[in-house]
Structures are given as C-alpha cells and as structure tokens.
Amino acid sequence: MKNHRVLTLYYHRVNILESDFNQLCVSPTKFRQQMLYLKHNYRIVRFEDDWSMLDSNAVAITFDDGYLDNLEYALPVLEELEVPATIFVSTGTMGQDMELWWDELEALLLEGNEFPLYFELFDDQFSCRWDTSTLEYRKNCYMGIHHLMKSYISFEKRENWLMQLWKWRGLKRTVRKHYLTLSSRDCKELARSRMITVGAHTISHPSLAGLSRESQEFEIKASIDTIAQIVDQKITVFSYPFGNPEADFDQDTEKICRKYGIRKAASTENALWSASTDLYRIPRKVVRDWGPVEFEQKIRDYWNEQAGTG
C-alpha cells in the first residue's frame, strides 16, 4: 500500500471585513500569496480525484459555505494561477434574502453601539436571559445562542430566535452586502470554470448529527438536488457542516450521502489523508488570514503533525 498523503485545506471566505469574529476571512492579497506558495512547492489535486492513484504527496483546496466572495475574489486568483478548488455550497441562502445564520447572529449581538441591557429568549425548551450590557457579555450570549442554534434546534426555531433578536435590537432585518452568499446564477458561473468543482453542504447548515434521520436526509438530498439542477451535472462530493466526526455527523449521515450518490465527503478532522482513510471522512486543516511566512510555517507544521494521519 502506498504511503503518500494528501493535505486538504479548507477556507471559507476571501475578503476583508471590519469585524471577523469567527476568523473566516483571508484577504485577497494573502490568498494569492498562499496559492503561489502551494503551486510552487506542492502537487495540487482535485478533491474529487482518486487519490489512491497518486505517486506522491499532494495538497487539495476546498471552501465551505458558498460566500459570494468565493466568486468575486477567490476565483480570479485560482484561474490566474491554475489552481483547482472545490466549493461546498449551502443552498438555503441562495435567494440572497438572508445571511448565513452565524453572520446574522454576529451582526445582532456584536455590531453597533446601542444595546438593551439584557436579552431574554422566549422558547418552550431553551428560554434564557443574558446580560448584554457589555461587549464581553454579548460575546458570551453569542456563544451560548450559537451553540444551541448549531446543535439543538430546527431551522424554524432558529428563524424565530433571530426574529426575536431583531425585535430586541429594534431593527429591520437586512442583508449586508459583504455577507452575501452565492445566488443560483453565481453558482452556475462558478461551475463553468474548469478550476472549480461545486459540492453540496446542506440547506440550512446545521450540525447533522443532532437531527433525526429524516431531517438529515432532507438537508442532504435537497441540497444535492438543488446544486445538481443549477450546475446541470451530478454532485458527487459533500462537506459536513462544522465537520467534527460523531459530534457533527455520524454513520447515518455517511449512509445518506452514499444513498444519494456522494462518493467523497469532507470533515474537519485535523489530520491528513492516507490510503487507509475513509472516503466519507476526508480530514482537512483550516487556513486563516496568514501572511507568507506564517502560512509556510503552518503548512510545514501540518505535514509534520503525525497524530491521526491514518
């Protein structure tokens, strides 16, 4: 058995924001520097390729969520440098009438100057009251609500909570330009590039393991079907939202992916792919807004980390 490995990197956004609480953005300049370094130093492969046929170590590039800036800022760099990448798109915000829920939550709790002294959430199961008088307290509130929204409530309940927060702030629900995700037209344009593979990433970006089998199946199948219809091709790759094995996806999730034609699925397990890796648990390592020197060191560290590379 061959002992080569693949380092799969995952990005979210290529943009510059005033506030980036979740550290999702890499600036366009740094992204180009990072791609140049990888192109000059490593073999870059497509996520969907059969890596068992490789005869050397390699790197794969992926993006999660489907932000509009993937098209605006990442694609030109990828095409210029001829670097292939896979973009996993969450379909629920394609109408561009809402933001991804963690961005909306961040805007409601962490942006602006005038806040009520406390926020009281009304819910039949998770009612709670948070002190929101300072930024630090609001960060605590953000983390608490994020945790519940991610793993314990339905899309419908999440929407109800967000509307409670908009009312609490006394603001009209809006979508910020710099937080737009891909529309169906944008997604089609991405798919036309020979550098891009489009994959599915659920509808509403939940932690799948917290859902019933029926709800998991709906989130996965509907997102695959939507993307397939838009790009007019079969979708064979998928990325689990949040991506931690067992915590965010389980054996049921993997079986559902197989059922609907997925041949390879990406996790966020912090490891490298090797010939013995489960194709439905491809590990990936995150990339942040690192300059050239720090990025080079991080990549070297990623290759040298031995834990969990099987």
XYZ file of N, CA, C and O in Angstrom, residues 74-266:
772
model
N -11.846 34.897 -4.859
C -11.059 33.664 -4.911
C -10.910 33.144 -6.336
O -9.816 32.769 -6.757
N -12.008 33.128 -7.095
C -11.971 32.549 -8.445
C -10.932 33.196 -9.357
O -10.188 32.481 -10.037
N -10.818 34.544 -9.407
C -9.806 35.130 -10.295
C -8.386 34.666 -9.985
O -7.584 34.440 -10.894
N -8.077 34.490 -8.713
C -6.750 34.011 -8.325
C -6.568 32.551 -8.736
O -5.526 32.166 -9.297
N -7.568 31.743 -8.476
C -7.484 30.326 -8.821
C -7.325 30.138 -10.327
O -6.553 29.288 -10.781
N -8.043 30.935 -11.100
C -7.930 30.818 -12.559
C -6.601 31.357 -13.072
O -5.980 30.754 -13.957
N -6.154 32.468 -12.508
C -4.863 33.033 -12.924
C -3.731 32.052 -12.693
O -2.864 31.854 -13.556
N -3.731 31.418 -11.526
C -2.635 30.529 -11.156
C -2.901 29.074 -11.545
O -2.056 28.213 -11.328
N -4.080 28.820 -12.091
C -4.489 27.470 -12.483
C -4.399 26.495 -11.309
O -3.781 25.431 -11.387
N -5.069 26.893 -10.239
C -5.164 26.061 -9.033
C -6.603 25.561 -8.915
O -7.530 26.367 -8.818
N -6.828 24.261 -8.919
C -8.189 23.738 -8.775
C -8.676 23.818 -7.337
O -7.882 23.710 -6.396
N -9.975 23.993 -7.165
C -10.562 24.047 -5.822
C -11.986 23.527 -5.870
O -12.657 23.582 -6.914
N -12.446 23.028 -4.742
C -13.830 22.591 -4.593
C -14.546 23.540 -3.648
O -14.027 23.858 -2.570
N -15.737 23.983 -4.046
C -16.528 24.896 -3.228
C -17.822 24.193 -2.832
O -18.633 23.833 -3.686
N -17.982 23.970 -1.533
C -19.163 23.310 -0.992
C -20.191 24.377 -0.628
O -19.935 25.225 0.230
N -21.347 24.318 -1.276
C -22.328 25.401 -1.188
C -23.528 24.992 -0.345
O -24.175 23.965 -0.609
N -23.830 25.808 0.643
C -25.062 25.670 1.414
C -26.156 26.432 0.675
O -25.998 27.611 0.356
N -27.265 25.773 0.372
C -28.228 26.326 -0.580
C -29.307 27.219 0.027
O -30.019 27.913 -0.697
N -29.459 27.229 1.333
C -30.591 27.903 1.956
C -30.608 29.409 1.822
O -31.663 30.031 1.975
N -29.461 30.025 1.543
C -29.402 31.483 1.416
C -29.200 31.921 -0.030
O -28.871 33.074 -0.292
N -29.432 31.030 -0.975
C -29.197 31.355 -2.382
C -30.109 32.464 -2.901
O -29.781 33.132 -3.869
N -31.240 32.653 -2.252
C -32.115 33.744 -2.647
C -31.561 35.103 -2.272
O -32.098 36.136 -2.683
N -30.481 35.109 -1.492
C -29.781 36.325 -1.053
C -30.700 37.256 -0.261
O -30.477 38.454 -0.178
N -31.742 36.666 0.364
C -32.655 37.439 1.199
C -32.378 37.252 2.683
O -33.100 37.765 3.530
N -31.330 36.502 2.975
C -30.895 36.332 4.359
C -29.414 35.977 4.373
O -28.864 35.502 3.380
N -28.775 36.230 5.512
C -27.372 35.866 5.688
C -27.289 34.475 6.305
O -28.273 33.946 6.836
N -26.125 33.885 6.225
C -25.887 32.654 6.978
C -26.102 32.968 8.452
O -25.730 34.043 8.933
N -26.697 32.018 9.164
C -27.262 32.354 10.476
C -26.244 32.850 11.486
O -26.551 33.704 12.315
N -24.986 32.372 11.435
C -23.998 32.842 12.409
C -23.555 34.276 12.116
O -23.211 35.017 13.030
N -23.589 34.664 10.833
C -23.283 36.052 10.485
C -24.385 36.987 10.989
O -24.115 38.069 11.515
N -25.625 36.569 10.804
C -26.751 37.366 11.280
C -26.713 37.493 12.800
O -26.935 38.573 13.359
N -26.405 36.401 13.456
C -26.304 36.416 14.917
C -25.187 37.351 15.374
O -25.343 38.105 16.350
N -24.067 37.322 14.657
C -22.947 38.208 14.983
C -23.340 39.671 14.817
O -23.027 40.523 15.662
N -24.050 39.989 13.726
C -24.479 41.367 13.495
C -25.404 41.844 14.604
O -25.318 42.990 15.065
N -26.288 40.970 15.061
C -27.277 41.347 16.064
C -26.676 41.549 17.448
O -27.139 42.409 18.206
N -25.654 40.783 17.776
C -25.117 40.823 19.136
C -23.785 41.548 19.273
O -23.449 42.018 20.366
N -23.030 41.675 18.183
C -21.672 42.202 18.315
C -21.417 43.466 17.516
O -20.344 44.058 17.643
N -22.345 43.883 16.665
C -22.136 45.084 15.860
C -23.065 46.208 16.306
O -24.218 45.964 16.664
N -22.539 47.440 16.277
C -23.346 48.587 16.664
C -22.953 49.098 18.040
O -22.071 48.545 18.707
N -23.628 50.137 18.474
C -23.265 50.794 19.735
C -24.355 50.775 20.790
O -24.064 50.834 21.983
N -25.604 50.700 20.380
C -26.703 50.778 21.341
C -27.375 49.413 21.494
O -27.923 48.874 20.537
N -27.302 48.881 22.712
C -27.879 47.579 23.011
C -28.713 47.663 24.291
O -28.326 48.364 25.236
N -29.828 46.947 24.361
C -30.525 46.804 25.641
C -29.600 46.140 26.664
O -28.616 45.492 26.313
N -29.925 46.286 27.930
C -29.063 45.774 28.989
C -29.112 44.255 29.118
O -28.207 43.647 29.670
N -30.189 43.656 28.612
C -30.263 42.197 28.659
C -31.123 41.701 27.495
O -31.902 42.456 26.908
N -30.928 40.437 27.134
C -31.761 39.795 26.132
C -32.419 38.578 26.756
O -31.740 37.730 27.338
N -33.735 38.529 26.635
C -34.479 37.382 27.149
C -35.039 36.587 25.985
O -35.830 37.106 25.187
N -34.605 35.345 25.867
C -35.066 34.457 24.806
C -36.292 33.699 25.296
O -36.265 33.076 26.362
N -37.352 33.758 24.513
C -38.567 33.025 24.847
C -38.644 31.769 23.984
O -38.640 31.837 22.757
N -38.693 30.619 24.645
C -38.705 29.338 23.947
C -39.304 28.287 24.874
O -39.145 28.361 26.098
N -39.980 27.308 24.290
C -40.627 26.289 25.122
C -39.637 25.338 25.773
O -39.981 24.600 26.691
N -38.377 25.358 25.301
C -37.366 24.441 25.845
C -36.109 25.144 26.343
O -35.497 24.718 27.321
N -35.727 26.240 25.685
C -34.428 26.851 25.967
C -34.532 28.315 26.418
O -33.595 29.077 26.207
N -35.627 28.693 27.020
C -35.751 30.074 27.495
C -34.580 30.431 28.403
O -34.154 29.628 29.248
N -34.058 31.633 28.204
C -32.898 32.053 28.987
C -32.797 33.572 28.932
O -33.341 34.215 28.034
N -32.105 34.137 29.902
C -31.890 35.585 29.939
C -30.389 35.841 30.041
O -29.722 35.271 30.905
N -29.875 36.699 29.150
C -28.452 37.032 29.132
C -28.245 38.512 29.438
O -28.992 39.375 28.946
N -27.220 38.780 30.179
C -26.759 40.158 30.366
C -26.073 40.589 29.073
O -25.171 39.911 28.583
N -26.485 41.700 28.499
C -25.897 42.190 27.244
C -25.386 43.620 27.406
O -25.308 44.376 26.434
N -25.028 43.982 28.618
C -24.649 45.367 28.903
C -23.242 45.717 28.441
O -22.914 46.894 28.289
N -22.389 44.715 28.200
C -21.031 44.966 27.728
C -20.730 44.043 26.553
O -21.406 43.028 26.336
N -19.680 44.379 25.800
C -19.292 43.553 24.656
C -18.929 42.141 25.100
O -19.300 41.164 24.439
N -18.226 42.019 26.206
C -17.837 40.687 26.680
C -19.057 39.847 27.035
O -19.113 38.650 26.732
N -20.036 40.464 27.678
C -21.264 39.735 27.995
C -22.011 39.340 26.716
O -22.584 38.254 26.623
N -21.990 40.234 25.716
C -22.668 39.913 24.458
C -21.941 38.795 23.713
O -22.569 37.989 23.015
N -20.626 38.747 23.842
C -19.888 37.616 23.266
C -20.309 36.310 23.925
O -20.461 35.276 23.254
N -20.491 36.336 25.234
C -20.966 35.140 25.940
C -22.346 34.735 25.438
O -22.633 33.548 25.243
N -23.209 35.738 25.236
C -24.548 35.474 24.718
C -24.459 34.876 23.317
O -25.151 33.899 23.004
N -23.591 35.454 22.483
C -23.399 34.943 21.121
C -22.994 33.469 21.153
O -23.564 32.632 20.441
N -22.007 33.143 21.971
C -21.512 31.769 22.018
C -22.589 30.810 22.510
O -22.714 29.684 22.008
N -23.375 31.242 23.496
C -24.433 30.380 24.013
C -25.520 30.113 22.991
O -25.942 28.961 22.785
N -25.979 31.175 22.318
C -27.033 31.004 21.328
C -26.505 30.251 20.106
O -27.199 29.397 19.540
N -25.270 30.537 19.709
C -24.654 29.821 18.588
C -24.633 28.323 18.859
O -24.977 27.503 17.992
N -24.246 27.946 20.054
C -24.175 26.528 20.422
C -25.550 25.865 20.295
O -25.665 24.759 19.742
N -26.578 26.545 20.771
C -27.927 25.986 20.697
C -28.425 25.931 19.255
O -29.017 24.943 18.819
N -28.185 27.002 18.498
C -28.632 27.038 17.102
C -27.937 25.981 16.263
O -28.524 25.396 15.350
N -26.693 25.725 16.550
C -25.900 24.768 15.780
C -26.388 23.337 15.972
O -26.516 22.583 15.005
N -26.685 22.971 17.198
C -26.826 21.547 17.510
C -28.184 21.104 18.039
O -28.447 19.903 18.073
N -29.034 22.031 18.440
C -30.203 21.588 19.202
C -31.556 22.056 18.696
O -32.573 21.625 19.224
N -31.601 22.933 17.709
C -32.906 23.439 17.299
C -33.104 23.328 15.793
O -32.138 23.208 15.042
N -34.363 23.393 15.379
C -34.714 23.285 13.972
C -34.493 24.615 13.262
O -34.329 25.664 13.891
N -34.534 24.560 11.933
C -34.443 25.779 11.134
C -35.556 26.751 11.511
O -35.339 27.958 11.644
N -36.775 26.234 11.692
C -37.917 27.090 12.015
C -37.714 27.792 13.352
O -37.990 28.990 13.491
N -37.204 27.063 14.332
C -36.965 27.679 15.647
C -35.815 28.680 15.566
O -35.857 29.740 16.198
N -34.808 28.378 14.769
C -33.694 29.313 14.590
C -34.205 30.636 14.029
O -33.799 31.713 14.471
N -35.093 30.548 13.032
C -35.687 31.748 12.451
C -36.461 32.543 13.503
O -36.394 33.773 13.556
N -37.198 31.849 14.346
C -37.956 32.518 15.405
C -37.031 33.255 16.363
O -37.299 34.406 16.750
N -35.928 32.623 16.725
C -34.973 33.255 17.644
C -34.343 34.492 17.003
O -34.173 35.527 17.659
N -33.994 34.384 15.734
C -33.402 35.535 15.050
C -34.381 36.702 14.992
O -33.996 37.864 15.200
N -35.639 36.411 14.737
C -36.639 37.485 14.703
C -36.821 38.103 16.089
O -37.040 39.318 16.203
N -36.702 37.290 17.136
C -36.734 37.847 18.494
C -35.574 38.821 18.704
O -35.741 39.881 19.319
N -34.419 38.471 18.176
C -33.240 39.332 18.319
C -33.384 40.624 17.516
O -32.982 41.692 17.973
N -33.933 40.525 16.300
C -34.163 41.747 15.525
C -35.118 42.685 16.263
O -34.898 43.902 16.311
N -36.166 42.115 16.837
C -37.110 42.929 17.596
C -36.435 43.533 18.824
O -36.645 44.701 19.161
N -35.603 42.751 19.484
C -34.853 43.207 20.671
C -33.967 44.398 20.327
O -33.867 45.360 21.085
N -33.316 44.346 19.149
C -32.468 45.460 18.719
C -33.270 46.632 18.164
O -32.724 47.722 17.969
N -34.547 46.403 17.876
C -35.355 47.473 17.312
C -34.969 47.799 15.884
O -35.091 48.941 15.443
N -34.519 46.781 15.136
C -34.030 46.978 13.778
C -34.836 46.147 12.784
O -35.391 45.099 13.132
N -34.862 46.603 11.533
C -35.468 45.849 10.458
C -34.458 44.846 9.914
O -33.278 45.182 9.742
N -34.907 43.635 9.668
C -33.997 42.594 9.172
C -33.418 42.989 7.820
O -34.154 43.323 6.889
N -32.108 42.962 7.723
C -31.423 43.355 6.495
C -30.348 42.327 6.148
O -29.960 41.500 6.981
N -29.877 42.404 4.916
C -28.764 41.568 4.459
C -27.632 42.500 4.054
O -27.799 43.360 3.190
N -26.480 42.339 4.683
C -25.339 43.197 4.388
C -24.628 42.730 3.118
O -24.440 41.536 2.904
N -24.224 43.693 2.295
C -23.609 43.398 1.002
C -22.409 42.463 1.143
O -22.234 41.536 0.339
N -21.568 42.693 2.135
C -20.338 41.915 2.258
C -20.568 40.529 2.868
O -19.614 39.773 3.062
N -21.821 40.207 3.171
C -22.132 38.901 3.743
C -23.039 38.076 2.835
O -23.563 37.046 3.253
N -23.183 38.508 1.598
C -23.997 37.768 0.651
C -23.369 36.413 0.324
O -22.145 36.263 0.294
N -24.228 35.441 0.056
C -23.770 34.143 -0.434
C -24.101 34.042 -1.922
O -24.730 34.915 -2.505
N -23.658 32.972 -2.537
C -23.861 32.773 -3.966
C -25.344 32.636 -4.302
O -26.071 31.901 -3.628
N -25.784 33.307 -5.347
C -27.103 33.051 -5.910
C -26.986 31.842 -6.836
O -25.876 31.354 -7.120
N -28.110 31.366 -7.341
C -28.049 30.245 -8.276
C -27.277 30.633 -9.543
O -26.509 29.832 -10.084
N -27.435 31.874 -9.994
C -26.693 32.338 -11.167
C -25.194 32.374 -10.878
O -24.378 31.974 -11.722
N -24.827 32.858 -9.692
C -23.414 32.884 -9.298
C -22.831 31.480 -9.251
O -21.703 31.232 -9.687
N -23.609 30.567 -8.691
C -23.157 29.178 -8.568
C -22.925 28.571 -9.947
O -21.939 27.868 -10.178
N -23.813 28.870 -10.872
C -23.672 28.377 -12.244
C -22.401 28.947 -12.889
O -21.677 28.241 -13.601
N -22.136 30.223 -12.615
C -20.935 30.845 -13.161
C -19.675 30.196 -12.598
O -18.715 29.946 -13.336
N -19.667 29.917 -11.310
C -18.529 29.223 -10.699
C -18.296 27.875 -11.368
O -17.166 27.516 -11.686
N -19.375 27.141 -11.549
C -19.264 25.785 -12.093
C -18.735 25.771 -13.518
O -18.211 24.748 -13.979
N -18.867 26.882 -14.237
C -18.361 26.944 -15.616
C -16.836 26.994 -15.673
O -16.240 26.717 -16.701
N -16.209 27.368 -14.560
C -14.754 27.430 -14.539
C -14.153 26.028 -14.476
O -14.590 25.200 -13.678
N -13.154 25.782 -15.289
C -12.509 24.465 -15.261
C -11.688 24.245 -13.999
O -11.256 23.125 -13.713
N -11.489 25.311 -13.215
C -10.752 25.193 -11.971
C -11.643 24.801 -10.787
O -11.147 24.451 -9.723
N -12.961 24.863 -10.968
C -13.882 24.727 -9.844
C -14.743 23.468 -9.936
O -15.308 23.157 -10.979
N -14.834 22.776 -8.813
C -15.821 21.724 -8.610
C -16.795 22.227 -7.550
O -16.366 22.736 -6.507
N -18.081 22.099 -7.814
C -19.087 22.528 -6.840
C -19.643 21.301 -6.128
O -20.027 20.318 -6.766
N -19.672 21.370 -4.803
C -20.223 20.292 -3.993
C -21.344 20.798 -3.111
O -21.606 22.004 -3.034
N -22.019 19.892 -2.432
C -23.160 20.242 -1.581
C -22.728 20.383 -0.122
O -21.731 19.791 0.317
N -23.532 21.158 0.628
C -23.172 21.488 2.018
C -24.425 21.703 2.877
O -24.425 22.537 3.780
N -25.502 20.979 2.565
C -26.825 21.056 3.203
C -27.578 22.321 2.804
O -27.067 23.152 2.059
N -28.781 22.448 3.328
C -29.607 23.623 3.076
C -29.318 24.699 4.123
O -28.889 25.803 3.811
N -29.539 24.371 5.394
C -29.524 25.390 6.455
C -28.298 25.343 7.353
O -28.258 26.027 8.367
N -27.311 24.530 6.988
C -26.043 24.443 7.718
C -26.213 24.107 9.209
O -25.753 24.817 10.091
N -26.854 22.966 9.490
C -26.945 22.506 10.875
C -25.835 21.507 11.196
O -25.141 21.017 10.299
N -25.685 21.204 12.460
C -24.875 20.058 12.855
C -25.750 18.828 12.626
O -26.723 18.603 13.347
N -25.422 18.048 11.613
C -26.320 16.987 11.165
C -26.572 15.911 12.213
O -27.671 15.360 12.293
N -25.576 15.601 13.011
C -25.728 14.528 13.991
C -26.812 14.827 15.021
O -27.348 13.913 15.655
N -27.162 16.098 15.180
C -28.204 16.465 16.133
C -29.605 16.350 15.575
O -30.583 16.570 16.292
N -29.725 16.011 14.285
C -31.027 15.901 13.638
C -31.502 14.456 13.570
O -30.719 13.521 13.672
N -32.797 14.290 13.367
C -33.336 12.955 13.121
C -32.827 12.452 11.775
O -32.367 13.228 10.928
N -32.931 11.155 11.571
C -32.528 10.563 10.289
C -33.302 11.217 9.138
O -32.737 11.547 8.089
N -34.593 11.446 9.343
C -35.428 12.053 8.309
C -34.970 13.471 7.987
O -34.873 13.854 6.818
N -34.652 14.245 9.021
C -34.206 15.626 8.801
C -32.838 15.669 8.138
O -32.585 16.514 7.268
N -31.951 14.763 8.548
C -30.638 14.679 7.890
C -30.814 14.389 6.403
O -30.176 15.018 5.550
N -31.692 13.445 6.100
C -31.895 13.054 4.708
C -32.418 14.237 3.895
O -31.972 14.467 2.760
N -33.332 15.001 4.468
C -33.868 16.167 3.770
C -32.775 17.195 3.507
O -32.641 17.703 2.384
N -31.979 17.515 4.531
C -30.922 18.517 4.388
C -29.913 18.109 3.318
O -29.463 18.939 2.515
N -29.559 16.844 3.291
C -28.531 16.363 2.363
C -29.089 16.230 0.943
O -28.537 16.785 -0.013
N -30.199 15.504 0.809
C -30.755 15.248 -0.534
C -31.190 16.539 -1.228
O -30.902 16.746 -2.419
N -31.878 17.405 -0.508
C -32.376 18.630 -1.134
C -31.232 19.523 -1.593
O -31.313 20.159 -2.654
N -30.155 19.572 -0.813
C -29.021 20.407 -1.228
C -28.324 19.814 -2.444
O -27.949 20.536 -3.376
N -28.168 18.499 -2.466
C -27.561 17.835 -3.625
C -28.409 18.068 -4.876
O -27.902 18.431 -5.937
N -29.719 17.881 -4.739
C -30.623 18.050 -5.887
C -30.603 19.485 -6.404
O -30.610 19.721 -7.620
N -30.598 20.450 -5.486
C -30.604 21.859 -5.887
C -29.343 22.219 -6.659
O -29.405 22.835 -7.731
N -28.196 21.824 -6.114
C -26.924 22.130 -6.780
C -26.843 21.421 -8.131
O -26.417 22.007 -9.138
N -27.272 20.169 -8.170
C -27.220 19.408 -9.426
C -28.055 20.078 -10.506
O -27.649 20.148 -11.673
N -29.222 20.569 -10.135
C -30.094 21.236 -11.105
C -29.462 22.538 -11.601
O -29.530 22.857 -12.785
N -28.828 23.270 -10.711
C -28.225 24.554 -11.081
C -27.047 24.363 -12.032
O -26.930 25.049 -13.054
N -26.150 23.439 -11.682
C -24.923 23.289 -12.483
C -25.062 22.253 -13.590
O -24.145 22.054 -14.378
N -26.218 21.578 -13.620
C -26.531 20.596 -14.660
C -25.492 19.486 -14.728
O -25.018 19.114 -15.807
N -25.144 18.972 -13.574
C -24.260 17.816 -13.514
C -24.449 17.097 -12.187
O -24.964 17.672 -11.226
N -24.050 15.849 -12.156
C -24.208 15.064 -10.947
C -23.272 15.569 -9.851
O -22.108 15.881 -10.117
N -23.783 15.655 -8.632
C -22.975 16.093 -7.495
C -22.476 14.864 -6.754
O -23.275 14.041 -6.279
N -21.175 14.744 -6.639
C -20.580 13.540 -6.034
C -19.738 13.840 -4.804
O -19.171 12.927 -4.214
N -19.633 15.134 -4.427
C -18.839 15.485 -3.248
C -19.668 16.334 -2.300
O -20.535 17.111 -2.720
N -19.383 16.189 -1.006
C -20.191 16.815 0.036
C -19.282 17.202 1.193
O -18.256 16.556 1.440
N -19.666 18.253 1.892
C -18.945 18.663 3.097
C -19.923 18.753 4.257
O -20.975 19.399 4.128
N -19.591 18.099 5.373
C -20.451 18.140 6.552
C -20.332 19.498 7.244
O -19.210 19.916 7.575
N -21.430 20.210 7.487
C -21.339 21.466 8.244
C -20.664 21.246 9.600
O -20.951 20.274 10.292
N -19.743 22.121 9.916
C -18.924 22.081 11.140
C -17.942 20.904 11.130
O -16.788 21.068 11.493
N -18.379 19.725 10.721
C -17.478 18.672 10.281
C -16.745 17.833 11.300
O -15.868 17.063 10.927
N -17.099 17.939 12.571
C -16.419 17.104 13.559
C -17.050 15.717 13.601
O -18.255 15.583 13.855
N -16.249 14.658 13.378
C -16.805 13.302 13.396
C -17.510 13.002 14.709
O -17.042 13.374 15.785
N -18.651 12.339 14.614
C -19.526 11.959 15.720
C -20.276 13.156 16.293
O -21.477 13.083 16.518
N -19.609 14.279 16.528
C -20.293 15.450 17.079
C -21.207 16.094 16.046
O -22.326 16.520 16.366
N -20.747 16.199 14.782
C -21.496 16.910 13.747
C -22.019 16.028 12.620
O -22.861 16.451 11.840
N -21.506 14.834 12.498
C -22.057 13.854 11.566
C -21.765 12.470 12.116
O -20.857 12.288 12.930
N -22.572 11.497 11.701
C -22.436 10.149 12.238
C -22.588 9.122 11.123
O -22.604 9.474 9.940
N -22.719 7.862 11.488
C -22.814 6.804 10.473
C -24.069 6.945 9.631
O -24.052 6.648 8.433
N -25.156 7.423 10.234
C -26.372 7.668 9.460
C -26.105 8.712 8.371
O -26.558 8.566 7.231
N -25.379 9.768 8.735
C -25.058 10.818 7.775
C -24.284 10.244 6.598
O -24.586 10.545 5.431
N -23.304 9.422 6.889
C -22.492 8.831 5.830
C -23.328 7.922 4.930
O -23.180 7.942 3.700
N -24.230 7.142 5.534
C -25.086 6.247 4.751
C -26.000 7.041 3.821
O -26.236 6.645 2.671
N -26.515 8.167 4.312
C -27.383 9.008 3.489
C -26.601 9.580 2.312
O -27.084 9.618 1.170
N -25.379 10.012 2.572
C -24.533 10.525 1.489
C -24.315 9.465 0.421
O -24.429 9.747 -0.788
N -24.001 8.250 0.834
C -23.820 7.160 -0.124
C -25.101 6.934 -0.937
O -25.064 6.752 -2.154
N -26.234 6.951 -0.237
C -27.532 6.682 -0.864
C -27.809 7.645 -2.010
O -28.400 7.256 -3.026
N -27.372 8.896 -1.860
C -27.688 9.909 -2.863
C -26.502 10.258 -3.767
O -26.451 11.332 -4.354
N -25.575 9.324 -3.897
C -24.556 9.428 -4.934
C -23.278 10.154 -4.553
O -22.431 10.398 -5.415
N -23.124 10.474 -3.282
C -21.884 11.109 -2.847
C -20.779 10.052 -2.767
O -20.957 9.001 -2.157
N -19.653 10.346 -3.372
C -18.539 9.400 -3.391
C -17.408 9.796 -2.445
O -16.529 8.995 -2.144
N -17.448 11.054 -2.008
C -16.380 11.552 -1.142
C -16.959 12.681 -0.298
O -17.642 13.576 -0.824
N -16.688 12.665 1.010
C -17.238 13.690 1.898
C -16.157 14.229 2.815
O -15.309 13.484 3.317
N -16.198 15.536 3.028
C -15.156 16.237 3.789
C -15.594 16.505 5.218
O -16.697 16.997 5.464
